[in-house]
Every structure is written in structure tokens, then in C-alpha cells.
Amino acid sequence: MSLKNEPRVNTSALQKIAADMSNLIENLDTRELHFEGEEVDYDLSPSDPRIQEVYIPFSAIYKTQGFKEPNIQTYLSGCPIKVQVLEVERFTSTKRVPSVNLYTIELTHGEFKWQVKRKFKHFQEFHRELLKYKAFIRIPIPTRRHTFRRQNVKEEPREMPALPRTSENMIRQEEQFFSRRKQLEDYLTKLLKMPMYRNYHATTEFLDISQLSFIHDLGPKGIEGMIMKRSGGHRIPGLNCCGQGRACYRWAKRWLIVKDSFLLYMKPDSGAIAFVLLVDKEFRVMVGRKETETKYGLRIDNLSRTLILKCNSYRHARWWGGAIEEFIQKYGPDFLKDHRFGSYAAIQENTLAKWYVNAKGYFEDVANAMEEAKEEIFITDWWLSPEIFLKRPVVEGNRWRLDCILKRKAQQGVRIFIMLYKEVELALGINSEYSKRTLMRLHPNIKAETTESMESLCLKDKNESNKDLPILNPPDDATSKLKGIGKPSKFSKFSLYRQLHRHHLHDTDSISSIDSASSYCNHCRSRQNLIHGLKPHLKFFRSSSESEQGLTRPNVDTASLQSVQTRVGELHGETRFWHGKDYCNFVFKDWVQLDKPFADFIDRHSTPRMPWHDIASAVHGKAARDVARHFIQRWNFTKIMKPKYRSLSYPFLLPKSQTTAHELKYQVPGSVHANVQLLRSAADWSAGIKYHEESIHAAYVYVIENSKHYIYIENQFFISCADDRVVFNRIGNAIAQRILKAHRGSQRYRVYVVIPLLPGFEGDISTGGGNALQAIMHFNYRTMCRGENSILGQLKAEIGNQWINYISFCGLRTHAELEGNLVTELIYVHSKLLIADDNTVIIGSANINDRSMLGKRDSEMAVIVQDTETVPSVMDGKEYQAGRFAQGLRLQCFRVVLGYLSGPSEDIQDPVSDKFFKEVWVSTAARNATIYDKVFRCLPNDEVHNLIQLRDFISKPILAKEDPIRAEEELKKIRGFLVQFPFYFLSEENLLPSVGTKEAMVPMEVWT
């Protein structure tokens, strides 16, 4: 009988008949129903060339359908399902009811193996359902779904397998149990060779499988099944009903899926993923009415939610609970532990990692990683400019512009998810709505969410500031270091992104992750691991701009003088480095009109660009997936918190399994092996977790306290030294105590601190700067040198002026020629870096201040890298095995700031020796500062203690203008960019906001 050429009739009368027939079949008693005739299996030999085992792509998680929809891909193509009935459990009862036999069935499908437990009555119900379906499929009901299913049913001449008819109560001997097991095994084996029945939804439910069961990157197959789920249970106020008792709960039928690091439930009707619960250190499974307030209840807890489920019986609930616990303990034990520093992530050994000094190499690697993405790209950012060019100079048109890359990948089927900081518009003009709208319009595969900071949720205050921008700041190249700050007018353009402009007063972690294969952290955030789409094992962390070579003067190459055509017009010479808003000096003027990215907003002929210095990193494998896990947690939490993101167009994200993280489909060139751990600042408002996490703070304090030889710090802020009233993080205290410990033990120990010479706020420093700028200066100075709680205050109290042998505070400055005039500008240090003993590194988005470190305020990410590969070196004049990652990064930082990029670097090998510390580091910083003061009378300056002296200071002639030739001769003595930090600038002024100003009206913690 042919089922494929039935006439299609769509009259209303037949539609009514179809509905009546559907109801008739649904109520049909099939216990005695049987069709004669043979049915044939559709099984092909494994050697058949038509059969190729195919993995279900990870992208299938975004294409789930209703469970009863036809043509759903559930199984691996060409891969048989093996069935084995392992054992029979016989349950007896004191009640007058028949004994129950429970069969444990083990199934194997490709790499996946799982077990289900079924009673014989379940087999009978399943068989009747299949007979009903067999009868139903032969009736030509004129509906789309039914017609499609009938047209896709193959001829199956072989007889449908039959269930054994012997009653369970008649089976008493071991031989009979063995025979029954064999009969049921044969029944399922034959049935699963018949596509007509194998693909039917009743079969998949009987076998506890779904569309997400056999996706390789989701890891081993865990327990699945239909349950009843109770609403509510979220940790965050506002997500639950305000009342108490049963009247406030709703029960819904859901399909529960357990994986190695999370569980989820789906809506059977639509196939939509309705919630994802991550396994964490608070993950617990409990059974019973007392814990669940529900008969046959099952309770699952984690840091974000208490999920209540209802099962068919107490035995069923207990089996679910035991199976979930056993599976998670076997495949995801790391997620259950409280890890070092209180981090959510475990230490990942033998992980590939890479560092970046400045943005040129970082952005190029991010661009290349995104280009290789096949599945997902995750980006989170404080400020994202869609039109940013990731490769400079522009020599391939718009190919490497961020929005063009993302659109290209989205068209290829890559799913792209972006989280942006939602600013308070009256306070901060980063125009996140423009960025979101621009990105969303590129392609339906690009989704963007915006999320506020703690302060914007509570204070809505203007002074909340910025955050690290992982992917948006244009690269400040070493060869264009001064191209950006000066040079002939039509050539200069720079890129800083306002990331910082507001000073990270509002810091949110910046990461990009690609396919969980690599992650970039800037703070260079990662790829799904920082740019989730590249592959499942790589991440990048970065801090921000200037190139890997640093800020050295450029060697102009002829290629850079050729013009290139883009949609925004001709870009000539060095203009291909700094386009439009890329050329900026945010202390001189804040950004405006960000929806016009290629329009200038400051005069390139008169105002030098402010260069930017940053540090970034990339990690692979399990560490990359840890980065992606943080992004996923924040994305999913934002989705349930904000009604506008609850639609199906904003899907729940799923973490890839750590069991497949070693399968590196992409590797960042130049990476080395090390032990890596992800750290973060997270809390209820940002990640929906019950307890806040401040693992970055804990790691900083631990590394400082346990360092043996030196620590090197670069940071955008330096606000610490806890007084438990205004400032609470203890990093400054740890530094002071470690120096005192070294002094008491007569140990040679060094501390290097490099921070911006001025905070990144708009303000005219020649008049003392704005209130916001001065407020940050107050807390920076309070940490370094002013007051008894400061680092120098604590040191002087015990060792007097000997502190100078232990610690150095510096900034960075450069100079160039602009329109024929000598100009200077500070280099904005945007890094968040700590190196200790040439073997330990912390890189991330967290500033040294309470906002970033305490966990409850800004959302941050960082990575701690501890070397396992060593190289011969020298430490304190003795042979030393230095870490390849840490020493390489420290040497590159020293080469950049000290000017050793082109010459021998023997003088910087030993960071502890007196020769280096005093004759190279301190001497270079002092000499450079003296020359800059002599030539430009720079601000900030130690000669200026109050505003009166400031007015007098700026009124005096400047050598650069009075005698340019002599000034140029003096500037030739400059080496590198390092300058001493001026401790006494405005030391006689109260730098806190004056009473009556808007800055004075906000809480003091806004500045800390």
C-alpha cells in the first residue's frame, strides 16, 4: 500500500473528520490490536558506503523543536543502538499486591552509554502506544504534520516485534528471569532497527533521550525524563511570587536533562530550553516531603535557585536523586568543590596561555580567532565600538572591522552573543544603545544584552564610570606610538576607548570567548572562553591598547603611505591607524557623538593623542571553558531578570563539557603551557548567586604575601590600604607588610608599581583638574604616600627613609612633534597586572580598588597563571629557574617602559639586584622625569604643592617653546617612557569634592 501519493483534500468537512478520527485513535484500546503483515528494519551494514557516523553539531541546541514534531534529529546518523538488560530487581511488599520486577537496561549509541530502569508494565504501555501509532499512521488524515509523517514512513514488511505474554507473577526461577531479560533485550533491539518506531516520540521518551542527548560537546549522557516542575525558588528577590503556600506555585510538565556541569529543563510542546541550572559548590539534591513540601518531591539547590520537582512515587524520586548525584560526582566533581581563593573555577593544569603587551598583537589574534569560529562567539564589554578596526593599518578595506567580522561569521551560521554595560545616559555618554542596535541589525544570529552595574541599579549616579574594553580599543602600535600623539597633522590618529575614561568607576568584566576553545581577557576578554564561537578551548584576557612593541617611535614603511578605499572614504598613511574617535585625549575632552565613529571630535592639529598601555592574555582548553561558563551564567541571569530578553529569540546558553575541552580545534600561536585558574568578582546583582565572590582580591593578597623576591604591578587605579571605614581591600596593606617582613629578615625585596600619572577624567590639570579627577587623585595618594594608612606611611613608621630601597612608584610619559611643535603627553596605563617572582602572573579586568576587588560591586574577571615550564635566569645575583610565561611578560614590560626594545637586555634580567633597581629602574625614571620637567614643565609636578603654586608654575616659560633646538637635544637623553611619580603634587590641597558640588553629593564609595 503506497502512502506517498494520497490525494490532498483540505475541505472543512474533511478537517472535521480528521479531528474526529484523531480523537477516536487517541482513545482506541490497543491491548488487542494487531496488524498482520511483515515489517522490515531499515538497518544497513556498518561498512555500507551510504552510512557515515555524523556528530550532531553543537549548534543544534539553538534549533530544538517540539517533541512530537516529525523529522527531528535525535540519533547519530548511521550509528546503531545497542541494548542490554543488565539485571532485574525484585521488590516485594507486605501489601496484597503483586511483586514488581524492575529491569535495568543499558544502551550504547556511539560514544554515549546510559541506563534506564523500567517495569514490565512500562513495556506494555509502550507497546500499546506503538500499536496505536501504527494504526494511526495508516489513516490519511489531511493535516500537515500527519501527512508529512506518513510520507516519510518506509515500507516495513517484517513483523513488528512482540512482547512476551507470560505474566510477571509467573516468573520465579533464575532461568525464567534470564529468559525474560533476553526477550526484552531482543524486543528493543529489533524495534530500534525500525525507523518508523525508533523516531517516534514515545520511543525516545521510553529510552530517556532527546534532541540534546547525543551532542558531543555537551559531554556524557546523563539521566533524562519527564517531570513536574514547580515555579519559583530563585535566590534573587523579585523573581518569585511574593506570597507563601501552594496558591502561589504553578506546576508545569517539563523534560529534565542532566549533564556533567549543569541541568536544564525543556518545554515538550515547543522544545524550548526554559531554564539552565549550573552545578556549583552549593549544589545539593534532597528527597522527601520535609525538604520539598511536596509529596514525592525532589529538591535541587545551587547558588542561584532551589528547584522543586515532583515524581510519580517516592521510589522514583529517590532514584532520580541518586542518579543525579552519582552522575555529577562521576563526571563533574570539580564543579562541586570550593576552589582556591574561593573561586568558582578549578586550577586547570597544563593549559596553553599567552600574554600580550599592548593591543596590536592582541587585536590581531582576536580577529584571527573570530575568523576561525565555527559555532559561537561570546563578547562582554564595558564599551564596544562596532566600527573598530582590529588590524592596523587598514590594508584590506573593511575586512577586519569588528562589525564586518561579526556579520561575516553570523552569515556562516556562527551564533554571536554580546553583553554590554548599560550606562546611565545622563552620567555617561558611551551610547551602549547605539552599539547594541548597530550589532543587532547586522544579522539575526547576533544577539546583544545590556546589563547595569550595582551602582546604576541603586544610585543611578553619573560618576559611575567605565570598564575594560576587551575588543574595542584600537591597537596602539609601537611603531605608531608617537604617530598617535603627534607627527604631521594629517597623519595622527589614536585609539583609546573610553573604556576607561570614566575610570572604570564602573568596571565590568570584559571578555571574549570563541567556541570555548580560547579566551581572551582584557581584560582582553576571552573568546567563549572569550569569544565563544571559535572553538571550545581558547581564551584571551587583555588590558588595552598600545602595541606589543610598546610606544617607541615608528619606522615609517612605504606600505603605510598607500591609501586604501573603505566605505568611510580614503584612509591615507598613518590615518589608517587612528580613525575618527580613535584619535582622542579624554582628559582634554570626553567622547561625544559616538554614533558618528569616523567623525573627529578634537583638533588633530593642536591636541596630542593620549597613548594607551595595556596587558592582555589568552587561555585555552578547560580554562577557556571556565571563562565561557562565567559569561553563560551572566547571560542566562540577565535573560531571566529582564522581561525584554525572555523571548525565544534570546536563547539560554549551555556550557560545553570539560570532557571535550582538550580537543583544541584552534590554537593561538605563541602560547606556552602553565597552570591556570580563572578568578572573578561576582555577586547577586550580576550573576544571581547567593554569596558574592572576591577571588581576585584573595589571589592578589595571597600572591603578594607569599612572594619571595619581587612583585611588579601595573594598574589603572591604586586605591587600597584598608581603614575599614572608606576603603576595605587589603592589597596595599599586604604590600606594606611584605616589605616590612623583608626588612626584618634583611632580605632584598622589590616592589614596582606603574600607574597613570593622572586619572582618566576630563579636566584641565593646569587649574587643578575637575572634581572627579581630584577625587581619584586623593585616594591614589592616600594609598601611596599620604597619611598614616598609606603604604609609605606604614613603612616610614618602622624603617624611616629606607623604604626607598624596596618600592618604586612610576608613571609613563612620551613626546613627539605636532605641527612643528614639540608636545608631550602621559601614557594612560590601563593594565591590571601583577607579576611575582618570575613565576606567577595575574591578568584581568580588575582595578586595584574596592569597586573591582570586593566582589559585591563591579563584575570582573582575571586569570592567575603559574608557570610549569622554566628557563635559566638570575634572581638576586643567583641562578634561578624562571617561569617561561611570567619572565617573558616581565621582560617585555621592562623593555617597553625602559626603552630596551632594540638593544641588549642583559641589564634587565635580574629584577632584584641593586644594579638594576637603582642604576636602571630608579635612575631611568628620575632622569626622564627631570628632562620632561625641564623641557615641558609637565603636570603633575612635585614643585606644585597648592593651587597658588600651580598658577605660578604654569605662567613660567617652557623650554620647548622658547628654545626648541635645545629642547630637542635634551629629549634625546630620554630612554623609554618611565618617569617617577610626583608624590607632592597638590599635597597641601584637599582633593575631595567640595561641599555643594554634585560630586560631593554621591556616596564616597563611588570613588573607591
GROMACS .gro file of C-alpha atoms in nm, residues 67 204-211 213 224-227 253-257 264-268:
model
   24
   67PHE     CA    1   0.898   1.663   2.094
  204THR     CA    2   1.257   0.848   2.270
  205GLU     CA    3   1.069   0.913   2.594
  206PHE     CA    4   1.081   0.544   2.686
  207LEU     CA    5   1.461   0.544   2.629
  208ASP     CA    6   1.511   0.879   2.810
  209ILE     CA    7   1.661   1.053   2.509
  210SER     CA    8   1.604   1.390   2.347
  211GLN     CA    9   1.746   1.624   2.084
  213SER     CA   10   2.129   1.370   2.431
  224GLU     CA   11   1.667   1.247   3.141
  225GLY     CA   12   1.293   1.227   3.170
  226MET     CA   13   0.958   1.396   3.209
  227ILE     CA   14   0.893   1.558   3.545
  253LYS     CA   15   0.536   1.945   3.279
  254ARG     CA   16   0.899   1.963   3.169
  255TRP     CA   17   1.169   1.739   3.021
  256LEU     CA   18   1.468   1.738   3.259
  257ILE     CA   19   1.821   1.677   3.126
  264LEU     CA   20   1.820   2.205   3.222
  265TYR     CA   21   1.457   2.155   3.152
  266MET     CA   22   1.271   2.194   2.824
  267LYS     CA   23   0.911   2.258   2.728
  268PRO     CA   24   0.790   1.942   2.548
   0.00000   0.00000   0.00000
